[in-house]
Short mmCIF file of C-alpha atoms in Angstrom, two decimals:
data_model
loop_
_atom_site.label_atom_id
_atom_site.label_comp_id
_atom_site.label_asym_id
_atom_site.label_seq_id
_atom_site.Cartn_x
_atom_site.Cartn_y
_atom_site.Cartn_z
CA UNK A 1 75.05 -25.64 -28.33
CA UNK A 2 78.24 -24.79 -30.09
CA UNK A 3 80.13 -27.69 -29.42
CA UNK A 4 77.41 -30.22 -31.27
CA UNK A 5 77.21 -27.52 -33.74
CA UNK A 6 81.48 -28.12 -34.42
CA UNK A 7 80.82 -31.93 -34.37
CA UNK A 8 78.01 -31.95 -36.94
CA UNK A 9 80.38 -29.89 -38.98
CA UNK A 10 83.32 -32.56 -38.52
CA UNK A 11 81.84 -35.07 -38.91
CA UNK A 12 79.05 -34.11 -42.26
CA UNK A 13 83.09 -32.89 -43.48
CA UNK A 14 84.42 -36.62 -42.68
CA UNK A 15 80.81 -38.62 -44.15
CA UNK A 16 81.32 -35.96 -47.68
CA UNK A 17 85.25 -36.61 -47.65
CA UNK A 18 84.77 -40.90 -47.33
CA UNK A 19 81.46 -40.47 -49.88
CA UNK A 20 83.76 -38.62 -52.40
CA UNK A 21 86.39 -41.16 -51.89
CA UNK A 22 83.88 -44.15 -52.33
CA UNK A 23 81.78 -42.27 -56.26
CA UNK A 24 85.02 -40.55 -56.92
CA UNK A 25 85.80 -42.38 -59.90
CA UNK A 26 89.46 -42.68 -59.86
CA UNK A 27 91.66 -42.88 -56.87
CA UNK A 28 94.01 -40.08 -55.33
CA UNK A 29 97.67 -41.54 -57.71
CA UNK A 30 95.11 -42.10 -61.21
CA UNK A 31 96.41 -39.45 -62.59
CA UNK A 32 94.72 -37.85 -65.73
CA UNK A 33 97.84 -37.09 -68.50
CA UNK A 34 95.54 -34.84 -70.47
CA UNK A 35 94.03 -32.12 -67.55
CA UNK A 36 97.34 -31.78 -66.37
CA UNK A 37 97.41 -28.58 -63.84
CA UNK A 38 93.36 -27.97 -64.89
CA UNK A 39 91.36 -25.86 -63.76
CA UNK A 40 87.89 -27.01 -62.21
CA UNK A 41 85.91 -28.88 -65.53
CA UNK A 42 82.86 -30.99 -65.34
CA UNK A 43 85.56 -34.40 -64.94
CA UNK A 44 87.74 -32.76 -61.96
CA UNK A 45 85.01 -30.17 -60.79
CA UNK A 46 88.08 -28.28 -58.05
CA UNK A 47 90.31 -29.17 -60.75
CA UNK A 48 93.99 -30.94 -60.73
CA UNK A 49 97.65 -31.23 -59.38
CA UNK A 50 100.52 -30.65 -62.06
CA UNK A 51 101.01 -34.93 -62.22
CA UNK A 52 96.86 -34.32 -63.42
CA UNK A 53 95.89 -35.69 -60.25
CA UNK A 54 92.14 -34.95 -59.08
CA UNK A 55 92.21 -32.21 -56.01
CA UNK A 56 88.53 -32.94 -54.70
CA UNK A 57 89.71 -36.85 -54.33
CA UNK A 58 93.48 -35.64 -52.64
CA UNK A 59 91.69 -33.82 -50.71
CA UNK A 60 89.24 -35.83 -48.97
CA UNK A 61 91.56 -38.37 -48.77
CA UNK A 62 94.79 -35.66 -46.55
CA UNK A 63 91.07 -34.46 -44.42
CA UNK A 64 90.54 -38.59 -43.53
CA UNK A 65 94.56 -39.60 -43.25
CA UNK A 66 95.75 -36.13 -42.05
CA UNK A 67 92.14 -37.24 -38.89
CA UNK A 68 92.90 -40.01 -38.72
CA UNK A 69 96.52 -40.50 -37.68
CA UNK A 70 96.66 -37.51 -35.72
CA UNK A 71 93.89 -38.56 -33.41
CA UNK A 72 95.88 -42.20 -33.55
CA UNK A 73 98.76 -40.85 -32.65
CA UNK A 74 97.30 -38.46 -29.79
CA UNK A 75 95.63 -41.64 -28.57
CA UNK A 76 99.58 -43.63 -28.07
CA UNK A 77 101.21 -40.04 -27.13
CA UNK A 78 98.10 -40.19 -23.98
CA UNK A 79 97.76 -43.32 -23.62
CA UNK A 80 102.34 -43.20 -22.52
CA UNK A 81 102.17 -39.91 -20.54
CA UNK A 82 99.17 -41.87 -18.72
CA UNK A 83 101.19 -44.88 -17.85
CA UNK A 84 105.05 -42.41 -17.60
CA UNK A 85 102.89 -40.13 -15.21
CA UNK A 86 101.32 -42.84 -13.03
CA UNK A 87 104.72 -45.05 -13.10
CA UNK A 88 106.40 -41.90 -11.85
CA UNK A 89 103.34 -40.82 -9.22
CA UNK A 90 104.14 -44.22 -7.55
CA UNK A 91 107.62 -44.92 -7.32
CA UNK A 92 110.09 -43.70 -5.23
CA UNK A 93 111.21 -40.21 -5.34
CA UNK A 94 114.01 -40.80 -7.57
CA UNK A 95 112.65 -42.95 -10.03
CA UNK A 96 109.84 -39.96 -10.20
CA UNK A 97 113.06 -37.01 -9.94
CA UNK A 98 114.43 -39.74 -13.16
CA UNK A 99 110.84 -40.21 -15.32
CA UNK A 100 110.79 -35.99 -14.73
CA UNK A 101 114.21 -35.23 -15.67
CA UNK A 102 113.64 -37.32 -19.12
CA UNK A 103 110.93 -35.59 -20.01
CA UNK A 104 112.02 -32.97 -18.70
CA UNK A 105 114.75 -32.55 -21.19
CA UNK A 106 112.95 -33.94 -23.83
CA UNK A 107 110.30 -31.08 -23.66
CA UNK A 108 114.02 -28.72 -24.13
CA UNK A 109 114.59 -29.35 -27.66
CA UNK A 110 112.34 -27.56 -29.42
CA UNK A 111 109.30 -30.29 -30.80
CA UNK A 112 109.75 -30.14 -34.13
CA UNK A 113 113.08 -29.54 -33.93
CA UNK A 114 113.36 -32.98 -32.87
CA UNK A 115 110.28 -34.27 -34.79
CA UNK A 116 111.89 -33.57 -38.19
CA UNK A 117 115.44 -35.25 -37.10
CA UNK A 118 113.94 -38.56 -35.70
CA UNK A 119 111.27 -38.18 -39.38
CA UNK A 120 114.28 -37.47 -41.27
CA UNK A 121 116.58 -40.25 -40.13
CA UNK A 122 113.75 -43.42 -41.75
CA UNK A 123 115.52 -45.21 -44.58
CA UNK A 124 115.52 -43.58 -47.99
CA UNK A 125 113.37 -45.90 -49.76
CA UNK A 126 110.54 -46.89 -47.31
CA UNK A 127 106.56 -46.94 -49.17
CA UNK A 128 104.32 -44.48 -49.01
CA UNK A 129 102.04 -45.89 -46.32
CA UNK A 130 105.17 -46.03 -44.18
CA UNK A 131 106.53 -43.11 -43.95
CA UNK A 132 102.80 -42.13 -43.28
CA UNK A 133 102.77 -44.78 -39.58
CA UNK A 134 106.00 -43.08 -39.71
CA UNK A 135 104.97 -39.85 -39.27
CA UNK A 136 102.52 -39.99 -36.81
CA UNK A 137 104.74 -42.43 -34.96
CA UNK A 138 107.50 -40.17 -34.93
CA UNK A 139 104.79 -37.66 -33.45
CA UNK A 140 102.98 -40.51 -31.26
CA UNK A 141 106.92 -41.29 -29.50
CA UNK A 142 107.74 -37.49 -28.91
CA UNK A 143 104.04 -35.58 -28.01
CA UNK A 144 104.29 -37.16 -24.90
CA UNK A 145 106.55 -34.73 -22.17
CA UNK A 146 104.54 -32.38 -21.43
CA UNK A 147 101.25 -34.65 -21.19
CA UNK A 148 103.01 -36.62 -18.74
CA UNK A 149 103.55 -33.69 -16.22
CA UNK A 150 99.69 -32.91 -16.04
CA UNK A 151 99.45 -36.64 -15.04
CA UNK A 152 102.27 -36.49 -13.35
CA UNK A 153 100.90 -33.71 -11.01
CA UNK A 154 97.02 -34.81 -11.94
CA UNK A 155 97.82 -38.41 -10.28
CA UNK A 156 100.01 -37.05 -7.26
CA UNK A 157 97.63 -34.68 -5.62
CA UNK A 158 95.28 -37.67 -6.20
CA UNK A 159 96.82 -40.33 -3.94
CA UNK A 160 97.09 -38.35 -1.28
CA UNK A 161 92.95 -37.84 -1.49
CA UNK A 162 91.15 -39.40 1.74
CA UNK A 163 89.20 -41.79 -0.48
CA UNK A 164 93.02 -43.90 -2.09
CA UNK A 165 93.89 -43.18 1.67
CA UNK A 166 90.97 -45.52 2.68
CA UNK A 167 91.66 -48.20 -0.16
CA UNK A 168 94.93 -47.98 0.73
CA UNK A 169 93.81 -48.78 3.87
CA UNK A 170 91.51 -51.47 2.89
CA UNK A 171 93.59 -53.22 1.47
CA UNK A 172 93.39 -52.99 -2.11
CA UNK A 173 97.17 -53.65 -4.12
CA UNK A 174 98.35 -50.46 -5.75
CA UNK A 175 97.58 -52.13 -9.04
CA UNK A 176 93.62 -51.96 -8.16
CA UNK A 177 93.44 -48.80 -6.77
CA UNK A 178 95.34 -47.48 -10.18
CA UNK A 179 92.69 -49.26 -12.11
CA UNK A 180 89.49 -48.96 -9.98
CA UNK A 181 90.05 -45.70 -8.61
CA UNK A 182 92.56 -43.37 -9.85
CA UNK A 183 92.12 -43.58 -13.91
CA UNK A 184 88.67 -43.23 -13.67
CA UNK A 185 89.50 -39.70 -11.42
CA UNK A 186 92.66 -39.01 -14.24
CA UNK A 187 89.18 -38.59 -17.35
CA UNK A 188 88.75 -35.59 -17.09
CA UNK A 189 93.05 -34.16 -17.14
CA UNK A 190 93.54 -37.59 -20.25
CA UNK A 191 90.51 -36.35 -22.52
CA UNK A 192 91.55 -32.50 -22.97
CA UNK A 193 95.16 -34.00 -23.43
CA UNK A 194 94.69 -36.03 -25.88
CA UNK A 195 91.99 -33.72 -28.07
CA UNK A 196 95.25 -31.02 -27.95
CA UNK A 197 97.29 -33.42 -29.38
CA UNK A 198 95.47 -34.64 -32.10
CA UNK A 199 95.72 -30.75 -34.23
CA UNK A 200 98.33 -30.34 -32.17
CA UNK A 201 99.94 -33.14 -34.57
CA UNK A 202 97.80 -32.25 -37.39
CA UNK A 203 99.82 -28.64 -37.78
CA UNK A 204 103.21 -30.79 -37.72
CA UNK A 205 102.00 -33.39 -40.20
CA UNK A 206 101.48 -30.23 -42.41
CA UNK A 207 104.40 -28.39 -41.02
CA UNK A 208 106.88 -31.77 -41.39
CA UNK A 209 105.05 -32.57 -45.27
CA UNK A 210 105.90 -28.73 -46.07
CA UNK A 211 109.75 -29.63 -45.93
CA UNK A 212 110.24 -32.99 -47.50
CA UNK A 213 109.61 -34.62 -44.32
CA UNK A 214 106.06 -35.80 -44.00
CA UNK A 215 103.86 -38.93 -46.05
CA UNK A 216 105.09 -39.72 -49.05
CA UNK A 217 104.62 -38.94 -51.66
CA UNK A 218 101.61 -41.19 -53.06
CA UNK A 219 99.95 -40.78 -50.68
CA UNK A 220 98.29 -37.35 -49.78
CA UNK A 221 98.41 -35.30 -46.98
CA UNK A 222 97.71 -31.89 -45.66
CA UNK A 223 101.98 -31.25 -45.87
CA UNK A 224 101.97 -32.73 -49.19
CA UNK A 225 99.16 -30.81 -50.87
CA UNK A 226 100.50 -27.43 -48.98
CA UNK A 227 103.87 -27.93 -51.41
CA UNK A 228 100.77 -27.08 -54.66
CA UNK A 229 101.52 -23.67 -53.23
CA UNK A 230 104.52 -23.46 -55.02
CA UNK A 231 103.48 -23.67 -57.41
CA UNK A 232 102.82 -20.17 -59.57
CA UNK A 233 102.01 -21.85 -62.60
CA UNK A 234 98.85 -24.04 -61.05
CA UNK A 235 98.18 -20.24 -58.37
CA UNK A 236 97.48 -18.84 -61.50
CA UNK A 237 95.09 -21.33 -63.47
CA UNK A 238 93.17 -22.20 -60.43
CA UNK A 239 92.48 -20.60 -57.00
CA UNK A 240 91.25 -24.05 -55.83
CA UNK A 241 94.83 -24.74 -55.05
CA UNK A 242 93.68 -22.72 -51.56
CA UNK A 243 91.47 -25.42 -50.75
CA UNK A 244 93.82 -27.46 -49.12
CA UNK A 245 94.41 -24.96 -46.64
CA UNK A 246 91.18 -23.71 -45.35
CA UNK A 247 89.73 -26.68 -45.21
CA UNK A 248 92.14 -27.64 -43.21
CA UNK A 249 91.91 -24.15 -41.15
CA UNK A 250 88.56 -24.68 -40.85
CA UNK A 251 88.96 -28.53 -39.75
CA UNK A 252 92.14 -26.68 -36.85
CA UNK A 253 89.24 -24.49 -35.49
CA UNK A 254 87.01 -27.11 -34.94
CA UNK A 255 89.32 -29.43 -32.92
CA UNK A 256 90.52 -25.65 -30.63
CA UNK A 257 87.01 -25.04 -29.95
CA UNK A 258 85.98 -28.79 -28.72
CA UNK A 259 89.90 -28.25 -26.90
CA UNK A 260 88.62 -25.01 -25.63
CA UNK A 261 84.54 -26.33 -24.95
CA UNK A 262 86.21 -29.27 -22.47
CA UNK A 263 89.20 -26.79 -20.61
CA UNK A 264 86.83 -24.66 -19.95
CA UNK A 265 84.21 -27.76 -18.22
CA UNK A 266 87.47 -29.21 -17.07
CA UNK B 1 122.89 -30.08 -22.14
CA UNK B 2 125.05 -33.87 -22.03
CA UNK B 3 121.73 -35.65 -22.23
CA UNK B 4 120.13 -33.59 -25.47
CA UNK B 5 124.00 -34.62 -26.90
CA UNK B 6 123.48 -38.53 -25.94
CA UNK B 7 119.33 -38.48 -26.46
CA UNK B 8 121.10 -37.37 -30.59
CA UNK B 9 124.12 -39.60 -31.23
CA UNK B 10 121.21 -42.40 -29.91
CA UNK B 11 118.32 -40.89 -32.23
CA UNK B 12 120.79 -40.94 -35.02
CA UNK B 13 122.57 -43.80 -34.51
CA UNK B 14 119.86 -46.63 -34.45
CA UNK B 15 117.66 -45.44 -36.24
CA UNK B 16 117.24 -47.54 -39.52
CA UNK B 17 118.44 -44.62 -42.11
CA UNK B 18 121.46 -44.31 -40.02
CA UNK B 19 123.46 -46.78 -42.39
CA UNK B 20 121.66 -44.87 -45.24
CA UNK B 21 124.14 -41.78 -46.49
CA UNK B 22 122.56 -39.32 -48.80
CA UNK B 23 126.14 -39.80 -50.49
CA UNK B 24 126.52 -42.66 -51.55
CA UNK B 25 123.73 -41.70 -54.51
CA UNK B 26 126.38 -39.36 -54.97
CA UNK B 27 127.62 -39.69 -58.85
CA UNK B 28 130.64 -37.67 -57.91
CA UNK B 29 131.72 -40.44 -55.69
CA UNK B 30 133.66 -43.96 -57.24
CA UNK B 31 131.68 -46.61 -56.38
CA UNK B 32 134.78 -47.73 -54.36
CA UNK B 33 134.73 -44.43 -52.18
CA UNK B 34 130.88 -44.97 -52.32
CA UNK B 35 131.27 -48.48 -50.75
CA UNK B 36 134.14 -47.18 -48.32
CA UNK B 37 131.74 -44.61 -47.27
CA UNK B 38 129.17 -47.47 -46.59
CA UNK B 39 130.91 -49.50 -44.90
CA UNK B 40 132.92 -46.74 -42.87
CA UNK B 41 128.99 -46.11 -41.38
CA UNK B 42 128.84 -50.09 -40.48
CA UNK B 43 131.52 -49.41 -38.13
CA UNK B 44 130.42 -46.68 -36.06
CA UNK B 45 129.37 -47.34 -32.64
CA UNK B 46 127.59 -45.65 -30.23
CA UNK B 47 130.33 -45.20 -27.74
CA UNK B 48 132.85 -44.13 -30.57
CA UNK B 49 130.51 -41.66 -31.85
CA UNK B 50 129.32 -40.71 -28.43
CA UNK B 51 133.92 -41.27 -26.78
CA UNK B 52 134.66 -38.64 -30.96
CA UNK B 53 132.62 -36.32 -29.66
CA UNK B 54 133.10 -35.43 -25.80
CA UNK B 55 136.57 -35.88 -26.01
CA UNK B 56 136.47 -32.73 -29.35
CA UNK B 57 134.30 -31.30 -26.70
CA UNK B 58 137.09 -31.53 -24.44
CA UNK B 59 138.88 -29.75 -27.30
CA UNK B 60 137.05 -26.94 -27.74
CA UNK B 61 136.47 -28.86 -31.36
CA UNK B 62 132.52 -29.94 -32.85
CA UNK B 63 133.70 -31.78 -35.39
CA UNK B 64 133.41 -31.94 -39.31
CA UNK B 65 130.64 -31.02 -41.33
CA UNK B 66 129.89 -34.27 -43.53
CA UNK B 67 128.16 -31.97 -46.22
CA UNK B 68 130.17 -29.37 -46.20
CA UNK B 69 133.15 -29.98 -45.34
CA UNK B 70 134.00 -27.19 -43.46
CA UNK B 71 134.22 -27.83 -39.16
CA UNK B 72 130.38 -27.61 -37.61
CA UNK B 73 132.25 -24.39 -34.86
CA UNK B 74 132.70 -22.38 -38.56
CA UNK B 75 129.11 -23.19 -39.96
CA UNK B 76 127.33 -22.26 -37.31
CA UNK B 77 128.77 -19.63 -35.78
CA UNK B 78 128.30 -18.03 -38.71
CA UNK B 79 124.77 -18.48 -38.79
CA UNK B 80 123.96 -17.94 -34.77
CA UNK B 81 124.01 -13.63 -35.08
CA UNK B 82 121.33 -14.19 -38.38
CA UNK B 83 118.89 -17.00 -36.41
CA UNK B 84 119.48 -14.79 -32.94
CA UNK B 85 118.05 -10.77 -34.65
CA UNK B 86 115.42 -12.83 -36.17
CA UNK B 87 114.09 -14.44 -33.06
CA UNK B 88 115.18 -11.18 -30.72
CA UNK B 89 112.73 -9.77 -33.41
CA UNK B 90 110.52 -12.47 -33.92
CA UNK B 91 109.36 -13.11 -29.59
CA UNK B 92 109.71 -8.88 -29.64
CA UNK B 93 106.76 -9.02 -32.52
CA UNK B 94 104.43 -11.24 -31.11
CA UNK B 95 104.69 -10.28 -27.98
CA UNK B 96 103.45 -6.23 -28.83
CA UNK B 97 100.65 -8.02 -31.06
CA UNK B 98 99.52 -10.29 -28.38
CA UNK B 99 100.02 -8.11 -25.83
CA UNK B 100 98.29 -5.11 -27.30
CA UNK B 101 95.20 -7.17 -28.15
CA UNK B 102 94.92 -9.61 -25.08
CA UNK B 103 94.41 -5.85 -22.47
CA UNK B 104 92.16 -4.35 -24.35
CA UNK B 105 90.15 -8.26 -25.10
CA UNK B 106 89.87 -9.92 -22.30
CA UNK B 107 88.19 -6.54 -20.35
CA UNK B 108 85.39 -6.13 -22.50
CA UNK B 109 82.38 -7.59 -20.50
CA UNK B 110 81.38 -9.09 -23.86
CA UNK B 111 82.24 -9.88 -27.48
CA UNK B 112 85.94 -11.02 -26.63
CA UNK B 113 85.25 -14.43 -27.80
CA UNK B 114 84.29 -12.27 -31.77
CA UNK B 115 87.68 -9.89 -31.43
CA UNK B 116 90.03 -12.51 -30.02
CA UNK B 117 89.45 -14.65 -33.62
CA UNK B 118 92.18 -12.90 -35.66
CA UNK B 119 93.83 -14.46 -33.08
CA UNK B 120 92.27 -17.68 -32.89
CA UNK B 121 92.68 -18.61 -37.06
CA UNK B 122 95.61 -17.52 -37.00
CA UNK B 123 96.72 -19.96 -34.25
CA UNK B 124 94.64 -22.63 -36.49
CA UNK B 125 97.15 -22.05 -39.93
CA UNK B 126 100.48 -23.50 -39.65
CA UNK B 127 103.88 -22.17 -39.49
CA UNK B 128 104.81 -23.31 -43.62
CA UNK B 129 101.29 -22.39 -44.86
CA UNK B 130 101.84 -18.84 -43.38
CA UNK B 131 105.13 -18.30 -44.71
CA UNK B 132 103.76 -19.74 -47.88
CA UNK B 133 101.28 -16.73 -47.94
CA UNK B 134 102.84 -14.10 -47.03
CA UNK B 135 105.28 -15.39 -49.68
CA UNK B 136 102.18 -15.30 -52.08
CA UNK B 137 100.49 -12.58 -51.70
CA UNK B 138 104.79 -10.80 -51.54
CA UNK B 139 103.93 -8.74 -48.03
CA UNK B 140 105.94 -9.08 -44.94
CA UNK B 141 108.68 -11.70 -44.41
CA UNK B 142 110.60 -13.98 -41.07
CA UNK B 143 109.86 -12.23 -39.39
CA UNK B 144 105.89 -10.65 -39.70
CA UNK B 145 105.64 -14.60 -39.51
CA UNK B 146 107.14 -15.34 -36.46
CA UNK B 147 105.74 -12.61 -34.85
CA UNK B 148 102.64 -13.80 -35.99
CA UNK B 149 102.72 -16.90 -34.49
CA UNK B 150 104.09 -16.09 -31.32
CA UNK B 151 101.13 -14.17 -31.06
CA UNK B 152 98.68 -16.79 -31.77
CA UNK B 153 100.08 -18.95 -28.80
CA UNK B 154 100.86 -15.87 -26.12
CA UNK B 155 97.22 -14.66 -26.26
CA UNK B 156 96.05 -17.58 -25.69
CA UNK B 157 98.13 -17.31 -22.48
CA UNK B 158 97.39 -13.65 -22.09
CA UNK B 159 94.28 -13.18 -22.54
CA UNK B 160 93.06 -16.35 -19.69
CA UNK B 161 95.94 -14.64 -17.78
CA UNK B 162 94.76 -11.24 -18.00
CA UNK B 163 90.90 -12.45 -17.80
CA UNK B 164 91.38 -13.46 -14.22
CA UNK B 165 93.10 -10.89 -13.31
CA UNK B 166 90.66 -8.75 -14.22
CA UNK B 167 87.84 -10.86 -11.97
CA UNK B 168 90.04 -10.52 -9.18
CA UNK B 169 89.52 -8.58 -6.26
CA UNK B 170 91.16 -5.34 -6.16
CA UNK B 171 90.80 -4.13 -8.99
CA UNK B 172 86.78 -5.24 -9.11
CA UNK B 173 87.96 -2.04 -6.32
CA UNK B 174 89.85 -0.19 -8.08
CA UNK B 175 87.63 -0.03 -10.82
CA UNK B 176 84.39 0.85 -8.41
CA UNK B 177 86.98 3.63 -6.47
CA UNK B 178 86.41 5.02 -10.43
CA UNK B 179 91.22 4.48 -11.51
CA UNK B 180 91.74 4.68 -14.35
CA UNK B 181 92.43 1.75 -16.84
CA UNK B 182 95.47 2.35 -17.34
CA UNK B 183 96.58 3.20 -13.64
CA UNK B 184 94.58 -0.24 -13.15
CA UNK B 185 96.63 -1.87 -15.73
CA UNK B 186 100.05 0.07 -15.21
CA UNK B 187 99.78 -0.69 -11.56
CA UNK B 188 97.00 -3.21 -10.25
CA UNK B 189 98.18 -5.96 -14.12
CA UNK B 190 101.09 -6.31 -15.53
CA UNK B 191 103.12 -5.86 -12.06
CA UNK B 192 100.60 -9.02 -10.34
CA UNK B 193 100.85 -11.06 -14.32
CA UNK B 194 104.71 -9.88 -14.15
CA UNK B 195 106.04 -13.96 -12.64
CA UNK B 196 104.00 -15.57 -15.15
CA UNK B 197 105.22 -13.42 -17.97
CA UNK B 198 108.17 -14.08 -17.51
CA UNK B 199 107.95 -17.94 -17.91
CA UNK B 200 105.09 -17.49 -20.35
CA UNK B 201 108.44 -16.12 -22.11
CA UNK B 202 110.76 -18.98 -21.63
CA UNK B 203 107.79 -20.47 -23.40
CA UNK B 204 107.90 -18.54 -26.38
CA UNK B 205 111.32 -19.27 -26.65
CA UNK B 206 110.83 -22.82 -27.44
CA UNK B 207 108.44 -21.74 -29.67
CA UNK B 208 109.83 -19.77 -32.15
CA UNK B 209 113.23 -22.11 -32.25
CA UNK B 210 111.09 -24.76 -33.40
CA UNK B 211 109.17 -22.17 -36.32
CA UNK B 212 112.34 -21.33 -37.32
CA UNK B 213 112.78 -24.62 -39.28
CA UNK B 214 109.85 -23.83 -41.24
CA UNK B 215 110.30 -20.30 -41.23
CA UNK B 216 114.71 -19.99 -42.52
CA UNK B 217 113.79 -22.70 -45.05
CA UNK B 218 110.97 -21.28 -47.13
CA UNK B 219 111.81 -17.19 -46.58
CA UNK B 220 115.81 -19.06 -48.15
CA UNK B 221 117.26 -16.62 -44.58
CA UNK B 222 121.14 -18.39 -44.13
CA UNK B 223 120.01 -19.39 -40.13
CA UNK B 224 120.47 -22.07 -37.53
CA UNK B 225 117.06 -23.77 -38.72
CA UNK B 226 118.08 -24.39 -42.86
CA UNK B 227 120.90 -25.15 -41.23
CA UNK B 228 119.70 -27.84 -39.60
CA UNK B 229 117.51 -29.11 -42.51
CA UNK B 230 120.01 -29.28 -44.59
CA UNK B 231 121.77 -31.86 -41.74
CA UNK B 232 118.65 -33.56 -41.39
CA UNK B 233 118.21 -34.38 -45.10
CA UNK B 234 121.91 -36.28 -45.54
CA UNK B 235 122.50 -36.66 -41.69
CA UNK B 236 125.21 -34.48 -40.74
CA UNK B 237 125.40 -36.45 -37.10
CA UNK B 238 128.12 -33.09 -36.39
CA UNK B 239 125.89 -30.16 -37.18
CA UNK B 240 123.20 -31.90 -35.49
CA UNK B 241 124.80 -32.21 -32.92
CA UNK B 242 126.05 -29.13 -32.36
CA UNK B 243 122.41 -27.47 -33.01
CA UNK B 244 120.92 -29.60 -30.59
CA UNK B 245 123.53 -28.92 -27.77
CA UNK B 246 122.84 -25.58 -28.55
CA UNK B 247 119.77 -25.20 -28.79
CA UNK B 248 119.07 -26.68 -25.29
CA UNK B 249 121.29 -24.68 -23.54
CA UNK B 250 119.80 -21.31 -25.51
CA UNK B 251 116.63 -22.88 -23.11
CA UNK B 252 118.38 -24.40 -20.13
CA UNK B 253 119.14 -21.24 -19.93
CA UNK B 254 116.38 -18.77 -20.64
CA UNK B 255 114.77 -21.42 -18.27
CA UNK B 256 116.69 -20.30 -15.93
CA UNK B 257 116.51 -16.64 -15.88
CA UNK B 258 112.98 -16.99 -16.06
CA UNK B 259 113.94 -19.15 -12.86
CA UNK B 260 115.58 -16.70 -10.78
CA UNK B 261 113.21 -13.79 -12.04
CA UNK B 262 111.12 -15.32 -9.84
CA UNK B 263 113.49 -15.52 -7.00
CA UNK B 264 113.82 -11.98 -6.44
CA UNK B 265 110.47 -11.23 -7.04
CA UNK B 266 109.74 -13.59 -3.94
CA UNK B 267 113.03 -11.88 -2.25
#
């Protein structure tokens, strides 16, 4: 019931954001130079930023880009983790030890530091779309180690299950065993991993963006919207500046509730 | 640590932006010097960088910072104390807050979700936003932000751990026998949870090290996190490698201490 309510709010937010983008007379990059840093008006309901860009449109775009990017990155990272975890579980012990050593080495460095380092080393002249894709790909590329460990543990436990031994005795190839038996049994483990990754990636993108290493301007993102809070002139004119952070917290709380529900269920 | 250093070199060397040196855009350099820098960047192979770095470490030399032009050891050494103090205060504050929240809340029969809501909300606020909010409200500082972040993360694990502990049969028996709450916590819960708490401390260090960068940048604290940010913005490879080694070393030592405590406890 609680989960359905959260899902309904999230769907409502996504539909509203899509409608706002579709119906608004401006796009997220359009500048209304006569209304820079404007408070709430009939033309710009939640005001504008320092370049006169409509805040409603930018927040709507940031919501959709953040959710879509984080979900895509989470899907990629879960797939990589599943691949590495399964490979380690069905490899000789030395290969498994190497794979788990690599994942431990990744875990031994703070994640945000790794992300920051990788993201900052991209070319200085990348387009906004390229920076967005790069940011989420970097998140996906560094998010797998913890998840891979969980998959490895799960797959190792399942490897010695009776039905696996039975399948093996019946002549099933390792590939068939993985596809027909292991992956369906690992699904309850992979779904929480995916759901955990989505809010984590949204927060990481916001932190990277606040450090100037996230999605490039003029493409809106949670990180870029947080940077508005540094503008004291903007803060003095309108309280709508706090709208992005308020929405971000609501979105993260909803995603967190999904994670908790799935974890409890598992 | 060697893996972390090798990974950093590979990551930096094969990143598409490795050849774009920020100094090439600096007008204080003559066009000839800028083209020389570019040519110098293109001459650097992975093996050359790795062998130079390894040779330097053996001599106790971490190289020279590309952006500041001073030895890396001098640059990092001056900032370690600031960051270490911030980390220690933040982790201590965070753990105190988490324990003070989790201990009474985990023992409640109902309303745990409601009482734990402040920690859940804190978990949903990005570090950068929390730091900016503190600056806007002109209250708190880097220690408070780090403490709140650690408290939010650890509360989730701690409350789960303690909830399970409260439901264990020997505690139910103790409660039925009329043992006080304080006695149960002191004699049963904390000693039993000590091993897991030690493991969680290692996680706290990793979390705190990650949060160090946005916190130090936003609050302009002259620590290792701020230096790391400055190094990544300027592609300062020697500083990046030194900081990666330092972070891997801190996490490794914390992990080893945690494991040793486990072994001692088991013995």
